[in-house]
Amino acid sequence: MPRKYWLLKTEPETFSFDDLLRAPAKTTGWDGVRNYQARNFLRDQMKKGDRVLIYHSNADPPAVVGEAEVAREGYPDPTQFDRRDDHYDPESSPDEPRWYQVDVKAVRKLPTPVPLPLIRETPALRKMALVQRGQRLSVQPVTEAEYATVVALGEAAK
DNA sequence: GCCAACGTTGGC
DNA sequence: GCCAACGTTGGC
């Protein structure tokens, strides 16, 4: 199975790429995803070693800021069972968990962030899920070519 | 803060 | 099973 490529959204005020760099082993459980399509990607498709673009949403500007990799494949998101957690789901049970997460490990921060407007105006990225109208999925597949293009933009001098 | 787009819920 | 109402996402 060849390595696949993904984009994960996060709000930097909640959890930023710098937070990931500071985490133990630069790794965190990507919890809190509560969308079935995204859940299916996390549970079924994301494999150890897959590469991940980390995207800051609700930021100024919104931007891809770093690279990461899947460090552990899909397993039940523990926050769904925690009554005190914002992501608690009373209708899920450990026997039949509804929500899944992967572990994500930082690879590196990009030398320069790749802002959303630049992604929009780059012809090679026109088909990225991120720039499709109304796209809100927080876990998105990315092609190898798109991944390489975004990383190249992040390496270009300002 | 606004609001368009989308997903989910629940009445019927 | 339809669809209106509601809540959320996320750019601007």
PDB file of C-alpha atoms (C1' of nucleotides) in Angstrom:
ATOM      1  CA  MET A   1       0.000   0.000   0.000  1.00  0.00           C
ATOM      2  CA  PRO A   2       1.641   3.239  -1.070  1.00  0.00           C
ATOM      3  CA  ARG A   3       1.761   6.145   1.304  1.00  0.00           C
ATOM      4  CA  LYS A   4      -1.271   8.400   1.154  1.00  0.00           C
ATOM      5  CA  TYR A   5      -1.657  12.107   1.793  1.00  0.00           C
ATOM      6  CA  TRP A   6      -4.108  14.057   3.913  1.00  0.00           C
ATOM      7  CA  LEU A   7      -4.998  17.462   5.204  1.00  0.00           C
ATOM      8  CA  LEU A   8      -6.147  17.971   8.792  1.00  0.00           C
ATOM      9  CA  LYS A   9      -7.745  21.182   9.964  1.00  0.00           C
ATOM     10  CA  THR A  10      -7.279  22.622  13.407  1.00  0.00           C
ATOM     11  CA  GLU A  11      -8.099  25.939  14.988  1.00  0.00           C
ATOM     12  CA  PRO A  12      -4.789  27.303  16.260  1.00  0.00           C
ATOM     13  CA  GLU A  13      -6.452  28.869  19.288  1.00  0.00           C
ATOM     14  CA  THR A  14      -7.502  25.378  20.302  1.00  0.00           C
ATOM     15  CA  PHE A  15      -4.540  23.357  19.110  1.00  0.00           C
ATOM     16  CA  SER A  16      -1.812  24.782  16.892  1.00  0.00           C
ATOM     17  CA  PHE A  17       1.111  23.234  15.055  1.00  0.00           C
ATOM     18  CA  ASP A  18       3.381  24.746  17.709  1.00  0.00           C
ATOM     19  CA  ASP A  19       1.357  22.883  20.318  1.00  0.00           C
ATOM     20  CA  LEU A  20       2.040  19.696  18.375  1.00  0.00           C
ATOM     21  CA  LEU A  21       5.780  20.469  18.289  1.00  0.00           C
ATOM     22  CA  ARG A  22       5.709  20.901  22.068  1.00  0.00           C
ATOM     23  CA  ALA A  23       3.756  17.707  22.719  1.00  0.00           C
ATOM     24  CA  PRO A  24       5.543  14.621  24.078  1.00  0.00           C
ATOM     25  CA  ALA A  25       7.271  12.905  21.141  1.00  0.00           C
ATOM     26  CA  LYS A  26       5.715  15.675  19.009  1.00  0.00           C
ATOM     27  CA  THR A  27       2.693  13.406  18.874  1.00  0.00           C
ATOM     28  CA  THR A  28      -0.952  13.832  19.779  1.00  0.00           C
ATOM     29  CA  GLY A  29      -4.225  11.975  19.476  1.00  0.00           C
ATOM     30  CA  TRP A  30      -6.290  13.784  16.843  1.00  0.00           C
ATOM     31  CA  ASP A  31      -9.482  13.663  18.890  1.00  0.00           C
ATOM     32  CA  GLY A  32     -12.777  15.456  18.703  1.00  0.00           C
ATOM     33  CA  VAL A  33     -13.708  14.788  15.080  1.00  0.00           C
ATOM     34  CA  ARG A  34     -17.494  14.396  14.974  1.00  0.00           C
ATOM     35  CA  ASN A  35     -18.340  14.009  11.312  1.00  0.00           C
ATOM     36  CA  TYR A  36     -19.065  10.638   9.775  1.00  0.00           C
ATOM     37  CA  GLN A  37     -17.172  11.144   6.542  1.00  0.00           C
ATOM     38  CA  ALA A  38     -14.115  12.348   8.422  1.00  0.00           C
ATOM     39  CA  ARG A  39     -14.540   9.486  10.890  1.00  0.00           C
ATOM     40  CA  ASN A  40     -14.425   6.987   8.037  1.00  0.00           C
ATOM     41  CA  PHE A  41     -11.128   8.410   6.806  1.00  0.00           C
ATOM     42  CA  LEU A  42      -9.668   8.271  10.313  1.00  0.00           C
ATOM     43  CA  ARG A  43     -10.907   4.758  11.002  1.00  0.00           C
ATOM     44  CA  ASP A  44     -10.466   3.063   7.637  1.00  0.00           C
ATOM     45  CA  GLN A  45      -8.104   4.912   5.376  1.00  0.00           C
ATOM     46  CA  MET A  46      -5.318   6.615   7.273  1.00  0.00           C
ATOM     47  CA  LYS A  47      -2.300   4.369   7.638  1.00  0.00           C
ATOM     48  CA  LYS A  48       0.885   4.638   9.621  1.00  0.00           C
ATOM     49  CA  GLY A  49       3.427   6.683   7.685  1.00  0.00           C
ATOM     50  CA  ASP A  50       0.851   8.572   5.641  1.00  0.00           C
ATOM     51  CA  ARG A  51       1.780  12.242   5.308  1.00  0.00           C
ATOM     52  CA  VAL A  52      -0.411  15.013   6.625  1.00  0.00           C
ATOM     53  CA  LEU A  53      -0.642  18.725   5.966  1.00  0.00           C
ATOM     54  CA  ILE A  54      -1.689  20.633   9.067  1.00  0.00           C
ATOM     55  CA  TYR A  55      -4.012  23.526   8.279  1.00  0.00           C
ATOM     56  CA  HIS A  56      -4.940  26.371  10.594  1.00  0.00           C
ATOM     57  CA  SER A  57      -8.604  27.285  10.162  1.00  0.00           C
ATOM     58  CA  ASN A  58     -10.218  30.344  11.711  1.00  0.00           C
ATOM     59  CA  ALA A  59      -6.787  31.950  11.578  1.00  0.00           C
ATOM     60  CA  ASP A  60      -5.558  35.140   9.963  1.00  0.00           C
ATOM     61  CA  PRO A  61      -4.798  34.128   7.347  1.00  0.00           C
ATOM     62  CA  PRO A  62      -5.960  30.525   7.262  1.00  0.00           C
ATOM     63  CA  ALA A  63      -2.906  28.539   6.130  1.00  0.00           C
ATOM     64  CA  VAL A  64      -1.118  25.234   5.851  1.00  0.00           C
ATOM     65  CA  VAL A  65       1.631  25.543   8.423  1.00  0.00           C
ATOM     66  CA  GLY A  66       3.378  22.207   8.768  1.00  0.00           C
ATOM     67  CA  GLU A  67       3.868  18.592   7.850  1.00  0.00           C
ATOM     68  CA  ALA A  68       3.041  15.627  10.046  1.00  0.00           C
ATOM     69  CA  GLU A  69       2.629  11.888   9.711  1.00  0.00           C
ATOM     70  CA  VAL A  70       0.249   9.257  10.958  1.00  0.00           C
ATOM     71  CA  ALA A  71       1.951   7.653  13.965  1.00  0.00           C
ATOM     72  CA  ARG A  72      -0.891   5.337  15.003  1.00  0.00           C
ATOM     73  CA  GLU A  73      -3.813   4.100  12.960  1.00  0.00           C
ATOM     74  CA  GLY A  74      -7.467   4.541  13.821  1.00  0.00           C
ATOM     75  CA  TYR A  75      -8.656   3.713  17.318  1.00  0.00           C
ATOM     76  CA  PRO A  76     -11.651   4.855  19.382  1.00  0.00           C
ATOM     77  CA  ASP A  77     -11.549   8.501  20.437  1.00  0.00           C
ATOM     78  CA  PRO A  78     -11.592   8.393  24.251  1.00  0.00           C
ATOM     79  CA  THR A  79     -13.206  11.818  24.566  1.00  0.00           C
ATOM     80  CA  GLN A  80     -16.523  10.370  23.371  1.00  0.00           C
ATOM     81  CA  PHE A  81     -16.788   8.426  26.654  1.00  0.00           C
ATOM     82  CA  ASP A  82     -15.811  11.310  28.951  1.00  0.00           C
ATOM     83  CA  ARG A  83     -18.851  13.054  30.393  1.00  0.00           C
ATOM     84  CA  ARG A  84     -16.857  16.129  31.223  1.00  0.00           C
ATOM     85  CA  ASP A  85     -15.418  16.500  27.755  1.00  0.00           C
ATOM     86  CA  ASP A  86     -16.921  18.835  25.182  1.00  0.00           C
ATOM     87  CA  HIS A  87     -16.883  15.970  22.710  1.00  0.00           C
ATOM     88  CA  TYR A  88     -18.749  13.552  24.970  1.00  0.00           C
ATOM     89  CA  ASP A  89     -21.264  11.462  23.043  1.00  0.00           C
ATOM     90  CA  PRO A  90     -23.813   9.777  25.320  1.00  0.00           C
ATOM     91  CA  GLU A  91     -25.011   7.580  22.474  1.00  0.00           C
ATOM     92  CA  SER A  92     -21.650   5.966  21.877  1.00  0.00           C
ATOM     93  CA  SER A  93     -20.433   2.951  23.836  1.00  0.00           C
ATOM     94  CA  PRO A  94     -17.039   1.283  24.260  1.00  0.00           C
ATOM     95  CA  ASP A  95     -18.553  -1.889  22.768  1.00  0.00           C
ATOM     96  CA  GLU A  96     -19.511  -0.053  19.636  1.00  0.00           C
ATOM     97  CA  PRO A  97     -17.542   3.178  19.464  1.00  0.00           C
ATOM     98  CA  ARG A  98     -18.866   5.766  17.094  1.00  0.00           C
ATOM     99  CA  TRP A  99     -15.851   8.078  16.813  1.00  0.00           C
ATOM    100  CA  TYR A 100     -12.254   7.346  15.945  1.00  0.00           C
ATOM    101  CA  GLN A 101      -8.950   9.166  15.949  1.00  0.00           C
ATOM    102  CA  VAL A 102      -5.399   8.628  14.786  1.00  0.00           C
ATOM    103  CA  ASP A 103      -2.162   9.757  16.391  1.00  0.00           C
ATOM    104  CA  VAL A 104      -0.325  12.442  14.490  1.00  0.00           C
ATOM    105  CA  LYS A 105       3.377  13.216  14.830  1.00  0.00           C
ATOM    106  CA  ALA A 106       4.948  16.475  13.665  1.00  0.00           C
ATOM    107  CA  VAL A 107       7.483  16.165  10.866  1.00  0.00           C
ATOM    108  CA  ARG A 108       8.395  19.813  10.477  1.00  0.00           C
ATOM    109  CA  LYS A 109       7.032  23.304  10.430  1.00  0.00           C
ATOM    110  CA  LEU A 110       7.102  24.758   6.923  1.00  0.00           C
ATOM    111  CA  PRO A 111       9.642  27.578   6.464  1.00  0.00           C
ATOM    112  CA  THR A 112       6.744  29.832   5.459  1.00  0.00           C
ATOM    113  CA  PRO A 113       3.028  29.168   5.939  1.00  0.00           C
ATOM    114  CA  VAL A 114       1.007  28.628   2.775  1.00  0.00           C
ATOM    115  CA  PRO A 115      -2.009  30.933   3.086  1.00  0.00           C
ATOM    116  CA  LEU A 116      -5.405  29.994   1.718  1.00  0.00           C
ATOM    117  CA  PRO A 117      -5.462  32.808  -0.891  1.00  0.00           C
ATOM    118  CA  LEU A 118      -2.180  31.507  -2.353  1.00  0.00           C
ATOM    119  CA  ILE A 119      -3.618  27.996  -2.488  1.00  0.00           C
ATOM    120  CA  ARG A 120      -6.686  29.363  -4.283  1.00  0.00           C
ATOM    121  CA  GLU A 121      -4.621  31.134  -6.916  1.00  0.00           C
ATOM    122  CA  THR A 122      -2.238  28.235  -7.594  1.00  0.00           C
ATOM    123  CA  PRO A 123      -3.437  26.384 -10.720  1.00  0.00           C
ATOM    124  CA  ALA A 124      -2.039  23.022  -9.609  1.00  0.00           C
ATOM    125  CA  LEU A 125      -4.155  23.225  -6.443  1.00  0.00           C
ATOM    126  CA  ARG A 126      -7.446  24.169  -8.043  1.00  0.00           C
ATOM    127  CA  LYS A 127      -8.926  20.734  -7.368  1.00  0.00           C
ATOM    128  CA  MET A 128      -7.919  20.486  -3.721  1.00  0.00           C
ATOM    129  CA  ALA A 129     -10.899  19.688  -1.516  1.00  0.00           C
ATOM    130  CA  LEU A 130      -9.898  22.622   0.663  1.00  0.00           C
ATOM    131  CA  VAL A 131     -10.759  25.189  -2.010  1.00  0.00           C
ATOM    132  CA  GLN A 132     -13.993  23.611  -3.209  1.00  0.00           C
ATOM    133  CA  ARG A 133     -17.097  25.639  -2.517  1.00  0.00           C
ATOM    134  CA  GLY A 134     -18.681  24.856   0.812  1.00  0.00           C
ATOM    135  CA  GLN A 135     -16.053  22.339   1.785  1.00  0.00           C
ATOM    136  CA  ARG A 136     -15.964  21.959   5.538  1.00  0.00           C
ATOM    137  CA  LEU A 137     -14.531  18.505   6.096  1.00  0.00           C
ATOM    138  CA  SER A 138     -11.801  18.594   8.722  1.00  0.00           C
ATOM    139  CA  VAL A 139     -10.112  15.453   7.371  1.00  0.00           C
ATOM    140  CA  GLN A 140      -9.476  15.525   3.636  1.00  0.00           C
ATOM    141  CA  PRO A 141      -7.543  13.367   1.199  1.00  0.00           C
ATOM    142  CA  VAL A 142      -4.886  15.185  -0.815  1.00  0.00           C
ATOM    143  CA  THR A 143      -3.094  13.883  -3.903  1.00  0.00           C
ATOM    144  CA  GLU A 144       0.640  13.295  -3.869  1.00  0.00           C
ATOM    145  CA  ALA A 145       1.085  16.089  -6.432  1.00  0.00           C
ATOM    146  CA  GLU A 146      -0.990  18.525  -4.379  1.00  0.00           C
ATOM    147  CA  TYR A 147       0.975  17.661  -1.279  1.00  0.00           C
ATOM    148  CA  ALA A 148       4.272  18.272  -3.075  1.00  0.00           C
ATOM    149  CA  THR A 149       3.015  21.558  -4.499  1.00  0.00           C
ATOM    150  CA  VAL A 150       1.908  22.876  -1.112  1.00  0.00           C
ATOM    151  CA  VAL A 151       5.212  21.889   0.480  1.00  0.00           C
ATOM    152  CA  ALA A 152       7.137  23.590  -2.351  1.00  0.00           C
ATOM    153  CA  LEU A 153       5.147  26.782  -1.747  1.00  0.00           C
ATOM    154  CA  GLY A 154       6.024  26.539   1.926  1.00  0.00           C
ATOM    155  CA  GLU A 155       9.699  26.325   1.037  1.00  0.00           C
ATOM    156  CA  ALA A 156       9.683  29.297  -1.324  1.00  0.00           C
ATOM    157  CA  ALA A 157      11.175  32.486   0.006  1.00  0.00           C
ATOM    158  CA  LYS A 158       8.670  35.096   1.120  1.00  0.00           C
TER     159      LYS A 158
ATOM    160  C1'  DG B   1     -20.012  39.885  13.653  1.00  0.00           C
ATOM    161  C1'  DC B   2     -22.130  38.212   9.440  1.00  0.00           C
ATOM    162  C1'  DC B   3     -23.716  34.712   6.817  1.00  0.00           C
ATOM    163  C1'  DA B   4     -23.439  30.898   3.240  1.00  0.00           C
ATOM    164  C1'  DA B   5     -23.069  26.152   3.089  1.00  0.00           C
ATOM    165  C1'  DC B   6     -23.606  22.022   5.049  1.00  0.00           C
ATOM    166  C1'  DG B   7     -24.902  18.160   8.440  1.00  0.00           C
ATOM    167  C1'  DT B   8     -28.143  16.531  11.788  1.00  0.00           C
ATOM    168  C1'  DT B   9     -32.496  16.154  14.098  1.00  0.00           C
ATOM    169  C1'  DG B  10     -37.164  15.295  14.638  1.00  0.00           C
ATOM    170  C1'  DG B  11     -42.156  15.959  13.485  1.00  0.00           C
ATOM    171  C1'  DC B  12     -45.263  14.160  10.530  1.00  0.00           C
TER     172       DC B  12
ATOM    173  C1'  DG C   1     -38.957   9.262   3.686  1.00  0.00           C
ATOM    174  C1'  DC C   2     -39.555  14.252   3.395  1.00  0.00           C
ATOM    175  C1'  DC C   3     -38.119  18.517   4.750  1.00  0.00           C
ATOM    176  C1'  DA C   4     -38.073  22.536   7.955  1.00  0.00           C
ATOM    177  C1'  DA C   5     -35.574  23.997  11.755  1.00  0.00           C
ATOM    178  C1'  DC C   6     -31.545  24.238  13.980  1.00  0.00           C
ATOM    179  C1'  DG C   7     -26.534  24.035  15.005  1.00  0.00           C
ATOM    180  C1'  DT C   8     -21.846  24.248  13.270  1.00  0.00           C
ATOM    181  C1'  DT C   9     -18.020  25.489  10.297  1.00  0.00           C
ATOM    182  C1'  DG C  10     -15.117  28.732   8.749  1.00  0.00           C
ATOM    183  C1'  DG C  11     -14.008  32.544   5.368  1.00  0.00           C
ATOM    184  C1'  DC C  12     -14.369  37.253   5.152  1.00  0.00           C
TER     185       DC C  12
END
